[in-house]
Coordinates of N, CA and C in Angstrom, one line a residue:
X927 N -6.0 -5.6 -14.5 CA -5.7 -5.0 -15.1 C -5.8 -2.8 -14.4
X928 N -6.8 -2.7 -14.1 CA -7.2 -1.9 -13.5 C -6.2 -1.6 -12.2
X929 N -6.2 -2.0 -11.5 CA -5.8 -2.0 -10.3 C -4.1 -2.0 -10.5
X930 N -3.5 -2.4 -11.4 CA -2.1 -2.3 -12.0 C -1.9 -0.3 -13.0
X931 N -3.1 -0.4 -13.4 CA -2.9 1.1 -13.9 C -3.1 1.8 -12.6
X932 N -4.0 2.0 -11.7 CA -4.0 2.8 -10.4 C -2.9 2.8 -9.3
X933 N -1.9 1.6 -9.3 CA -0.8 2.2 -9.0 C -0.1 3.0 -9.7
X934 N 0.1 2.8 -10.8 CA 0.8 3.8 -11.8 C 0.2 5.3 -10.9
X935 N -0.9 5.7 -11.2 CA -1.0 7.0 -11.0 C -1.5 7.4 -10.2
X936 N -2.0 6.6 -9.2 CA -2.1 7.3 -7.6 C -1.4 7.4 -6.6
X937 N -0.9 8.2 -6.1 CA -0.1 8.0 -4.7 C -0.8 8.9 -4.0
X938 N -1.1 7.7 -3.0 CA -1.0 8.0 -2.0 C -1.3 7.0 -0.9
X939 N -0.6 7.3 0.3 CA -0.4 6.6 1.4 C -0.5 4.4 1.2
X940 N -1.7 4.6 0.8 CA -1.8 3.2 0.3 C -1.1 2.9 -0.6
X941 N -0.7 3.1 -1.8 CA -0.7 2.6 -3.5 C 0.6 2.8 -2.3
X942 N 1.5 3.8 -2.2 CA 2.7 3.9 -1.3 C 3.3 2.6 -0.6
X943 N 2.1 1.9 0.0 CA 2.2 1.1 0.7 C 2.4 -0.2 0.1
X944 N 1.9 -0.8 -1.0 CA 1.6 -1.5 -1.8 C 2.8 -1.9 -3.0
X945 N 2.9 -0.2 -3.4 CA 4.1 -0.3 -4.2 C 5.4 -0.8 -3.0
X946 N 6.0 -0.7 -2.0 CA 6.9 -1.1 -1.2 C 6.5 -2.5 -1.1
X947 N 5.8 -3.0 -0.6 CA 5.7 -4.4 -0.8 C 5.7 -5.2 -1.5
X948 N 5.6 -4.9 -2.7 CA 6.0 -5.3 -4.1 C 6.9 -5.8 -4.4
X949 N 7.7 -4.5 -3.8 CA 9.0 -4.6 -4.0 C 10.0 -5.5 -3.2
X950 N 9.3 -5.6 -2.1 CA 10.0 -5.6 -1.1 C 9.7 -8.2 -1.3
X951 N 8.7 -7.9 -1.3 CA 8.2 -9.5 -1.9 C 9.1 -9.8 -3.2
X952 N 9.0 -9.0 -4.8 CA 10.2 -9.0 -5.6 C 11.5 -9.7 -5.5
X953 N 12.0 -8.5 -4.8 CA 13.2 -8.9 -4.1 C 13.5 -10.8 -3.5
X954 N 12.5 -10.9 -2.7 CA 12.9 -11.4 -2.0 C 12.9 -12.8 -2.6
X955 N 11.9 -12.7 -3.5 CA 11.2 -14.2 -4.5 C 13.4 -14.3 -5.4
X956 N 13.7 -13.1 -5.9 CA 14.6 -12.9 -6.6 C 15.9 -13.8 -6.0
X957 N 16.2 -13.0 -4.4 CA 16.9 -13.4 -3.5 C 17.0 -15.4 -3.2
X958 N 15.4 -15.3 -3.3 CA 15.4 -17.1 -3.1 C 15.9 -17.7 -3.8
X959 N 15.6 -17.3 -5.4 CA 16.0 -17.8 -6.7 C 16.4 -17.2 -7.7
X960 N 17.7 -16.4 -7.1 CA 18.6 -16.0 -8.3 C 18.4 -16.0 -10.0
X961 N 18.2 -17.5 -10.6 CA 17.8 -17.5 -11.4 C 16.6 -17.1 -12.2
X962 N 16.1 -17.0 -11.8 CA 14.4 -16.5 -12.2 C 14.0 -15.1 -12.7
X963 N 13.8 -15.1 -13.7 CA 13.8 -13.8 -14.7 C 12.6 -13.2 -14.5
X964 N 13.2 -11.7 -14.0 CA 12.3 -10.7 -13.5 C 10.7 -10.6 -13.9
X965 N 10.7 -11.3 -15.0 CA 9.3 -11.6 -16.1 C 8.1 -12.6 -15.1
X966 N 8.4 -13.6 -15.0 CA 7.6 -14.6 -14.4 C 8.1 -14.5 -13.0
X967 N 8.9 -13.1 -12.2 CA 8.3 -13.3 -10.6 C 7.4 -12.0 -11.0
X968 N 7.2 -10.9 -11.6 CA 6.1 -10.4 -11.8 C 4.7 -11.2 -12.0
X969 N 4.7 -12.1 -13.3 CA 3.7 -13.0 -13.4 C 3.4 -13.7 -12.2
X970 N 3.7 -14.5 -11.5 CA 3.8 -14.8 -10.2 C 2.9 -14.0 -9.1
X971 N 3.2 -12.4 -9.0 CA 2.8 -11.7 -8.5 C 1.1 -11.1 -9.1
X972 N 0.8 -11.4 -10.3 CA -0.1 -11.2 -10.8 C 0.1 -10.0 -11.7
X973 N 1.2 -9.5 -11.7 CA 1.3 -8.3 -12.3 C 2.4 -8.1 -13.9
X974 N 2.6 -7.2 -14.3 CA 3.1 -7.5 -15.8 C 3.9 -6.5 -15.4
X975 N 5.0 -7.0 -16.4 CA 6.5 -7.1 -16.4 C 6.8 -5.4 -16.5
X976 N 6.0 -4.5 -17.1 CA 6.6 -3.0 -17.0 C 5.8 -2.6 -15.8
X977 N 4.8 -2.8 -15.4 CA 4.1 -2.1 -14.5 C 5.2 -2.1 -12.4
X978 N 5.9 -3.6 -12.5 CA 6.6 -4.1 -11.1 C 8.4 -3.3 -11.4
X979 N 8.2 -3.4 -13.0 CA 9.8 -2.0 -12.9 C 9.8 -0.8 -12.5
X980 N 8.1 -0.5 -13.1 CA 7.8 0.7 -13.1 C 7.8 1.0 -11.4
X981 N 7.3 -0.1 -10.5 CA 7.3 0.5 -9.0 C 8.2 0.0 -8.6
X982 N 9.1 -0.4 -9.0 CA 10.6 -1.0 -8.4 C 11.3 0.5 -8.6
X983 N 11.3 1.2 -9.6 CA 11.8 2.5 -10.1 C 11.5 3.5 -9.3
X984 N 10.0 3.4 -8.9 CA 9.1 4.5 -8.2 C 9.7 4.5 -6.7
X985 N 10.6 3.1 -5.9 CA 10.2 2.8 -4.8 C 11.7 3.4 -4.1
X986 N 12.6 2.9 -5.1 CA 13.8 3.6 -5.6 C 13.3 5.0 -5.4
X987 N 13.2 5.5 -5.9 CA 13.4 7.5 -6.1 C 12.4 7.4 -4.7
X988 N 11.5 6.8 -4.0 CA 11.0 7.0 -3.1 C 12.2 7.4 -1.7
X989 N 12.9 6.0 -2.1 CA 13.6 5.9 -1.1 C 14.9 7.5 -0.9
X990 N 15.1 7.7 -2.2 CA 16.6 8.4 -2.0 C 15.8 9.6 -1.9
X991 N 14.8 9.8 -1.8 CA 14.1 11.5 -1.5 C 13.7 11.2 0.0
X992 N 13.7 10.4 0.8 CA 13.8 9.8 2.3 C 14.8 9.7 2.6
X993 N 15.8 9.5 2.0 CA 16.9 9.9 2.7 C 17.6 10.9 2.2
X994 N 17.1 11.8 2.0 CA 17.2 13.1 1.8 C 16.9 14.1 2.4
X995 N 15.6 13.8 3.0 CA 14.5 14.3 4.2 C 15.2 14.5 5.6
X996 N 15.8 13.2 6.1 CA 16.0 12.8 7.1 C 17.5 13.4 7.5

């Protein structure tokens, strides 16, 4: 639980990398198994569903900022 909370509140290179990887892995699983609910995917990854959703939202925001910077 602490690790999940740490990812939510600290934004450094390490946590950003973990967030990006978690989002890519969850998307890979979803693409391979479109019928699976996100809650199941989060559980397989050892994350509460709310944490995975927050990570996805933050990654989307980071991607949008990166596109603006380019």
